[in-house]
Amino acid sequence: MNLKRLIPATLAVFITFQVTDFLIHSLILASSYAALQELWRPDMMSKMWIMTLTSLFMSFMFVFIFIKGYEKKGICEGFRFGIIIGLFMSVTAMLNQYVVYPVPFSMVIQWLIYGLIQFILAGIVVSLIYKPKA
């Protein structure tokens, strides 16, 4: 494991998740969330630091798992890894959210699709950073 690539890759994946989370949840889905205002915690914003920490942890684990199976196949490997982890994380998490919270199934599908896109982008990012020296 190469720490000189692990740390920058983790930070890049973290930034990818943060930027895409903002685009998805603050811009694209904002009106959908406003219609479901009664479901969200009134003090949610005071707890957002927890989501930031879990996103940083998830970014590290994403990169760590990628490194453990690293095959030096470039962007295609990152894309494939993003799909695999994205399906694993998004399908299970979003369908479980549907069971627990009274959200429309259409929102669950959006969460699933956007989550899969996020993981694919993260896979591409990690494959671009964690690559052998030319």
XYZ file of N, CA, C and O in Angstrom:
536
model
N 0.846 -1.174 0.000
C 0.000 0.000 0.000
C 0.892 1.239 0.000
O 1.814 1.342 0.781
N 0.592 2.157 -0.874
C 1.378 3.361 -1.044
C 0.647 4.542 -0.399
O -0.329 5.049 -0.959
N 1.129 4.989 0.767
C 0.477 6.097 1.473
C 0.511 7.393 0.681
O -0.390 8.219 0.816
N 1.539 7.568 -0.146
C 1.645 8.789 -0.946
C 0.540 8.869 -2.001
O 0.280 9.932 -2.535
N -0.077 7.745 -2.286
C -1.217 7.743 -3.204
C -2.531 7.507 -2.465
O -3.579 7.972 -2.909
N -2.470 6.779 -1.340
C -3.680 6.499 -0.555
C -4.311 7.784 -0.034
O -5.517 7.997 -0.187
N -3.516 8.635 0.574
C -4.052 9.855 1.187
C -4.629 10.812 0.143
O -5.781 11.246 0.279
N -3.890 11.139 -0.932
C -4.498 12.013 -1.950
C -5.732 11.388 -2.610
O -6.702 12.092 -2.901
N -5.699 10.086 -2.825
C -6.862 9.417 -3.429
C -8.062 9.504 -2.493
O -9.188 9.769 -2.936
N -7.840 9.292 -1.198
C -8.924 9.391 -0.215
C -9.501 10.794 -0.202
O -10.725 10.973 -0.217
N -8.640 11.796 -0.189
C -9.121 13.186 -0.190
C -9.865 13.523 -1.477
O -10.891 14.205 -1.448
N -9.382 13.043 -2.602
C -10.047 13.301 -3.878
C -11.417 12.635 -3.936
O -12.388 13.227 -4.418
N -11.506 11.416 -3.431
C -12.798 10.718 -3.394
C -13.741 11.442 -2.428
O -14.919 11.643 -2.730
N -13.225 11.879 -1.287
C -14.028 12.629 -0.327
C -14.586 13.896 -0.974
O -15.782 14.195 -0.850
N -13.752 14.624 -1.670
C -14.200 15.847 -2.340
C -15.241 15.514 -3.413
O -16.242 16.219 -3.561
N -15.017 14.423 -4.128
C -15.990 13.982 -5.136
C -17.346 13.732 -4.489
O -18.379 14.184 -4.993
N -17.347 13.015 -3.365
C -18.605 12.755 -2.668
C -19.241 14.052 -2.158
O -20.457 14.229 -2.258
N -18.443 14.955 -1.609
C -18.989 16.206 -1.069
C -19.607 17.067 -2.169
O -20.706 17.598 -2.001
N -18.899 17.204 -3.270
C -19.407 18.028 -4.381
C -20.668 17.410 -4.976
O -21.670 18.099 -5.191
N -20.627 16.106 -5.224
C -21.811 15.471 -5.811
C -22.971 15.436 -4.826
O -24.129 15.571 -5.243
N -22.691 15.276 -3.534
C -23.765 15.355 -2.533
C -24.437 16.722 -2.577
O -25.664 16.823 -2.524
N -23.638 17.780 -2.663
C -24.203 19.130 -2.735
C -25.069 19.266 -3.991
O -26.198 19.754 -3.911
N -24.546 18.848 -5.131
C -25.308 18.967 -6.381
C -26.617 18.179 -6.315
O -27.678 18.681 -6.714
N -26.533 16.974 -5.808
C -27.712 16.096 -5.771
C -28.728 16.570 -4.733
O -29.904 16.763 -5.041
N -28.261 16.755 -3.504
C -29.201 16.985 -2.410
C -29.570 18.452 -2.205
O -30.690 18.739 -1.775
N -28.679 19.377 -2.526
C -28.989 20.793 -2.331
C -29.568 21.452 -3.573
O -30.232 22.482 -3.466
N -29.311 20.884 -4.723
C -29.822 21.492 -5.950
C -30.877 20.614 -6.635
O -32.027 21.014 -6.772
N -30.487 19.423 -7.042
C -31.385 18.586 -7.847
C -32.621 18.133 -7.065
O -33.744 18.217 -7.567
N -32.444 17.665 -5.846
C -33.561 17.111 -5.071
C -34.145 18.084 -4.041
O -35.020 17.696 -3.263
N -33.704 19.328 -4.045
C -34.141 20.290 -3.022
C -35.659 20.437 -2.968
O -36.245 20.427 -1.881
N -36.303 20.554 -4.103
C -37.761 20.739 -4.091
C -38.472 19.469 -3.609
O -39.495 19.554 -2.924
N -37.922 18.312 -3.942
C -38.512 17.054 -3.451
C -38.389 16.963 -1.942
O -39.315 16.512 -1.253
N -37.251 17.385 -1.413
C -37.053 17.354 0.034
C -37.972 18.354 0.743
O -38.476 18.076 1.825
N -38.171 19.510 0.132
C -39.037 20.523 0.741
C -40.457 19.992 0.914
O -41.132 20.304 1.897
N -40.906 19.165 -0.031
C -42.254 18.596 0.047
C -42.372 17.558 1.167
O -43.478 17.217 1.573
N -41.247 17.085 1.654
C -41.237 16.063 2.722
C -40.637 16.614 4.018
O -40.080 15.870 4.818
N -40.747 17.897 4.219
C -40.109 18.580 5.343
C -40.426 17.944 6.689
O -39.577 17.895 7.574
N -41.619 17.406 6.858
C -42.010 16.836 8.156
C -41.238 15.565 8.509
O -41.241 15.138 9.658
N -40.556 14.961 7.532
C -39.796 13.737 7.794
C -38.414 13.997 8.396
O -37.842 13.127 9.031
N -37.856 15.161 8.139
C -36.474 15.435 8.520
C -36.392 15.970 9.941
O -37.291 16.642 10.431
N -35.278 15.681 10.577
C -35.026 16.190 11.929
C -35.027 17.716 11.910
O -34.395 18.312 11.048
N -35.653 18.347 12.890
C -35.598 19.810 12.938
C -34.171 20.317 13.202
O -33.803 21.402 12.767
N -33.355 19.518 13.886
C -31.981 19.918 14.220
C -30.953 19.244 13.310
O -29.781 19.136 13.662
N -31.387 18.822 12.136
C -30.517 18.062 11.236
C -29.216 18.806 10.917
O -28.156 18.201 10.902
N -29.290 20.086 10.657
C -28.095 20.823 10.259
C -27.032 20.838 11.366
O -25.848 20.869 11.074
N -27.433 20.766 12.603
C -26.457 20.747 13.699
C -25.734 19.406 13.797
O -24.735 19.290 14.493
N -26.232 18.411 13.099
C -25.619 17.078 13.119
C -24.901 16.737 11.809
O -24.421 15.622 11.638
N -24.799 17.683 10.910
C -24.186 17.418 9.609
C -22.706 17.056 9.723
O -22.172 16.378 8.848
N -22.063 17.450 10.789
C -20.656 17.088 10.975
C -20.502 15.570 11.015
O -19.469 15.037 10.597
N -21.527 14.869 11.508
C -21.476 13.408 11.557
C -21.441 12.850 10.138
O -20.669 11.937 9.833
N -22.251 13.427 9.258
C -22.251 12.979 7.864
C -20.908 13.271 7.189
O -20.445 12.482 6.368
N -20.294 14.369 7.543
C -18.989 14.697 6.980
C -17.957 13.662 7.421
O -17.170 13.175 6.602
N -17.974 13.303 8.695
C -17.035 12.288 9.191
C -17.289 10.922 8.555
O -16.345 10.221 8.178
N -18.557 10.538 8.430
C -18.840 9.237 7.821
C -18.474 9.233 6.340
O -18.030 8.215 5.813
N -18.607 10.370 5.683
C -18.200 10.464 4.282
C -16.688 10.341 4.143
O -16.185 9.684 3.222
N -15.963 10.936 5.062
C -14.506 10.812 5.049
C -14.103 9.352 5.310
O -13.227 8.809 4.618
N -14.750 8.712 6.265
C -14.477 7.303 6.551
C -14.811 6.428 5.336
O -14.037 5.556 4.956
N -15.974 6.677 4.725
C -16.371 5.897 3.554
C -15.379 6.108 2.410
O -15.031 5.164 1.703
N -14.899 7.322 2.240
C -13.917 7.610 1.196
C -12.641 6.813 1.422
O -12.087 6.226 0.488
N -12.175 6.797 2.669
C -10.975 6.023 2.997
C -11.195 4.542 2.711
O -10.371 3.882 2.080
N -12.320 3.997 3.174
C -12.597 2.571 2.971
C -12.749 2.243 1.482
O -12.296 1.196 1.026
N -13.372 3.126 0.737
C -13.538 2.939 -0.706
C -12.175 2.805 -1.369
O -11.928 1.876 -2.139
N -11.274 3.721 -1.047
C -9.924 3.694 -1.622
C -9.156 2.471 -1.120
O -8.484 1.787 -1.896
N -9.268 2.183 0.166
C -8.560 1.039 0.745
C -8.966 -0.266 0.053
O -8.116 -1.082 -0.310
N -10.263 -0.465 -0.129
C -10.735 -1.681 -0.799
C -10.266 -1.707 -2.255
O -9.856 -2.755 -2.763
N -10.308 -0.558 -2.915
C -9.824 -0.485 -4.297
C -8.358 -0.923 -4.371
O -7.980 -1.722 -5.225
N -7.557 -0.402 -3.464
C -6.127 -0.719 -3.454
C -5.893 -2.212 -3.236
O -5.012 -2.809 -3.866
N -6.671 -2.830 -2.365
C -6.473 -4.247 -2.058
C -6.721 -5.144 -3.271
O -6.143 -6.221 -3.370
N -7.565 -4.693 -4.183
C -7.833 -5.499 -5.371
C -7.266 -4.883 -6.637
O -7.617 -5.289 -7.743
N -6.381 -3.917 -6.467
C -5.853 -3.136 -7.589
C -5.193 -4.022 -8.646
O -4.339 -4.843 -8.344
N -5.633 -3.858 -9.902
C -5.131 -4.669 -11.003
C -4.403 -3.864 -12.076
O -4.066 -4.390 -13.121
N -4.226 -2.567 -11.852
C -3.514 -1.677 -12.786
C -4.163 -1.651 -14.169
O -3.493 -1.671 -15.184
N -5.495 -1.577 -14.204
C -6.213 -1.580 -15.466
C -6.811 -0.223 -15.818
O -7.651 -0.131 -16.708
N -6.430 0.816 -15.080
C -6.831 2.169 -15.436
C -8.271 2.528 -15.129
O -8.894 1.979 -14.221
N -8.791 3.450 -15.935
C -10.127 3.999 -15.710
C -11.199 2.917 -15.761
O -12.166 2.950 -15.007
N -11.044 1.941 -16.640
C -12.037 0.853 -16.722
C -12.156 0.117 -15.397
O -13.255 -0.262 -14.983
N -11.026 -0.070 -14.731
C -11.052 -0.734 -13.424
C -11.791 0.133 -12.404
O -12.590 -0.368 -11.618
N -11.523 1.433 -12.437
C -12.210 2.349 -11.529
C -13.704 2.397 -11.797
O -14.516 2.414 -10.876
N -14.082 2.413 -13.065
C -15.491 2.413 -13.455
C -16.183 1.148 -12.954
O -17.246 1.211 -12.338
N -15.554 0.010 -13.198
C -16.109 -1.280 -12.760
C -16.231 -1.323 -11.233
O -17.250 -1.745 -10.688
N -15.185 -0.880 -10.541
C -15.212 -0.868 -9.078
C -16.333 0.038 -8.573
O -17.055 -0.318 -7.634
N -16.484 1.200 -9.196
C -17.550 2.122 -8.812
C -18.926 1.510 -8.974
O -19.806 1.680 -8.124
N -19.131 0.768 -10.061
C -20.421 0.106 -10.273
C -20.661 -0.951 -9.203
O -21.745 -1.018 -8.609
N -19.658 -1.769 -8.936
C -19.819 -2.851 -7.954
C -20.127 -2.295 -6.568
O -21.097 -2.698 -5.917
N -19.313 -1.357 -6.111
C -19.529 -0.789 -4.772
C -20.805 0.053 -4.766
O -21.557 0.046 -3.787
N -21.056 0.765 -5.853
C -22.268 1.574 -5.948
C -23.528 0.737 -5.855
O -24.476 1.098 -5.156
N -23.555 -0.386 -6.548
C -24.712 -1.274 -6.451
C -24.836 -1.850 -5.050
O -25.925 -1.874 -4.467
N -23.720 -2.282 -4.509
C -23.708 -2.846 -3.152
C -24.254 -1.833 -2.136
O -25.121 -2.149 -1.322
N -23.750 -0.615 -2.192
C -24.139 0.403 -1.216
C -25.519 0.987 -1.508
O -26.357 1.086 -0.608
N -25.750 1.386 -2.737
C -26.977 2.120 -3.063
C -28.225 1.247 -3.046
O -29.245 1.656 -2.493
N -28.161 0.085 -3.645
C -29.362 -0.754 -3.688
C -29.795 -1.137 -2.273
O -30.954 -0.954 -1.895
N -28.856 -1.634 -1.480
C -29.234 -2.063 -0.132
C -29.657 -0.879 0.736
O -30.702 -0.925 1.387
N -28.880 0.193 0.730
C -29.181 1.334 1.602
C -30.482 2.020 1.202
O -31.313 2.340 2.062
N -30.688 2.247 -0.080
C -31.864 2.996 -0.499
C -33.151 2.188 -0.348
O -34.179 2.724 0.056
N -33.103 0.903 -0.642
C -34.300 0.087 -0.430
C -34.615 -0.037 1.061
O -35.784 -0.031 1.454
N -33.597 -0.089 1.883
C -33.830 -0.105 3.336
C -34.419 1.223 3.806
O -35.252 1.247 4.711
N -33.985 2.330 3.205
C -34.559 3.642 3.547
C -36.058 3.657 3.238
O -36.857 4.212 3.995
N -36.416 3.036 2.125
C -37.824 2.972 1.727
C -38.649 2.211 2.760
O -39.789 2.575 3.048
N -38.071 1.176 3.327
C -38.772 0.393 4.343
C -38.965 1.212 5.623
O -40.022 1.177 6.247
N -37.954 1.982 6.002
C -37.957 2.685 7.283
C -38.708 4.019 7.237
O -39.428 4.357 8.168
N -38.535 4.789 6.161
C -39.105 6.140 6.091
C -40.215 6.202 5.046
O -40.113 5.580 3.994
N -41.239 6.988 5.313
C -42.345 7.096 4.359
C -42.017 8.047 3.203
O -42.621 9.107 3.050
N -41.048 7.657 2.412
C -40.673 8.471 1.247
C -41.242 7.820 -0.011
O -41.409 6.598 -0.064
N -41.513 8.612 -1.020
C -42.020 8.043 -2.271
C -40.973 7.124 -2.912
O -39.769 7.398 -2.837
N -41.446 6.068 -3.533
C -40.523 5.135 -4.184
C -39.737 5.831 -5.289
O -38.588 5.491 -5.545
N -40.322 6.849 -5.914
C -39.607 7.593 -6.955
C -38.363 8.276 -6.383
O -37.330 8.370 -7.052
N -38.426 8.726 -5.136
C -37.252 9.330 -4.506
C -36.189 8.274 -4.240
O -34.992 8.516 -4.429
N -36.603 7.104 -3.842
C -35.672 5.996 -3.600
C -34.924 5.664 -4.893
O -33.707 5.473 -4.887
N -35.643 5.616 -5.993
C -35.016 5.332 -7.288
C -34.017 6.434 -7.649
O -32.912 6.151 -8.112
N -34.385 7.686 -7.393
C -33.451 8.787 -7.652
C -32.208 8.665 -6.779
O -31.081 8.833 -7.255
N -32.393 8.404 -5.495
C -31.258 8.201 -4.591
C -30.366 7.084 -5.099
O -29.147 7.196 -5.089
N -30.975 5.997 -5.532
C -30.219 4.845 -6.015
C -29.407 5.211 -7.262
O -28.208 4.923 -7.333
N -30.039 5.847 -8.211
C -29.347 6.227 -9.463
C -28.244 7.233 -9.189
O -27.108 7.064 -9.658
N -28.556 8.278 -8.430
C -27.533 9.287 -8.132
C -26.403 8.697 -7.293
O -25.237 9.048 -7.488
N -26.727 7.809 -6.386
C -25.694 7.150 -5.586
C -24.781 6.309 -6.454
O -23.552 6.321 -6.290
N -25.362 5.595 -7.391
C -24.557 4.786 -8.308
C -23.632 5.677 -9.137
O -22.447 5.372 -9.302
N -24.147 6.788 -9.601
C -23.313 7.743 -10.361
C -22.172 8.252 -9.492
O -21.024 8.348 -9.953
N -22.459 8.573 -8.236
C -21.409 9.045 -7.331
C -20.289 8.018 -7.185
O -19.112 8.372 -7.237
N -20.660 6.770 -6.986
C -19.649 5.732 -6.800
C -18.858 5.483 -8.087
O -17.660 5.211 -8.025
N -19.505 5.576 -9.224
C -18.776 5.423 -10.487
C -17.758 6.553 -10.632
O -16.600 6.313 -10.975
N -18.184 7.776 -10.360
C -17.245 8.911 -10.422
C -16.103 8.729 -9.431
O -14.935 8.979 -9.762
N -16.410 8.279 -8.222
C -15.372 8.038 -7.210
C -14.412 6.954 -7.680
O -13.199 7.065 -7.480
N -14.924 5.910 -8.313
C -14.067 4.853 -8.849
C -13.134 5.374 -9.922
O -11.950 5.018 -9.959
N -13.646 6.213 -10.786
C -12.801 6.804 -11.829
C -11.736 7.689 -11.200
O -10.559 7.629 -11.581
N -12.132 8.493 -10.208
C -11.174 9.380 -9.526
C -10.052 8.566 -8.886
O -8.870 8.881 -9.059
N -10.403 7.524 -8.141
C -9.362 6.742 -7.463
C -8.471 6.037 -8.487
O -7.258 5.924 -8.288
N -9.038 5.608 -9.604
C -8.207 4.936 -10.616
C -7.234 5.908 -11.281
O -6.153 5.513 -11.703
N -7.628 7.165 -11.383
C -6.743 8.168 -11.974
C -5.610 8.560 -11.030
O -4.506 8.883 -11.481
N -5.888 8.550 -9.739
C -4.874 8.952 -8.767
C -3.996 7.772 -8.354
O -2.781 7.903 -8.250
N -4.605 6.639 -8.098
C -3.847 5.482 -7.630
C -3.451 4.634 -8.837
O -4.044 3.612 -9.137
N -2.485 5.126 -9.559
C -2.017 4.408 -10.750
C -0.507 4.304 -10.690
O 0.162 5.096 -10.010
N 0.036 3.328 -11.388
C 1.499 3.207 -11.369
C 2.173 4.384 -12.049
O 1.595 5.007 -12.935
N 3.358 4.676 -11.600
C 4.124 5.763 -12.233
C 4.496 5.354 -13.650
O 4.787 4.207 -13.923
N 4.439 6.334 -14.536
C 4.735 6.048 -15.953
C 6.181 5.653 -16.152
O 7.067 6.041 -15.476
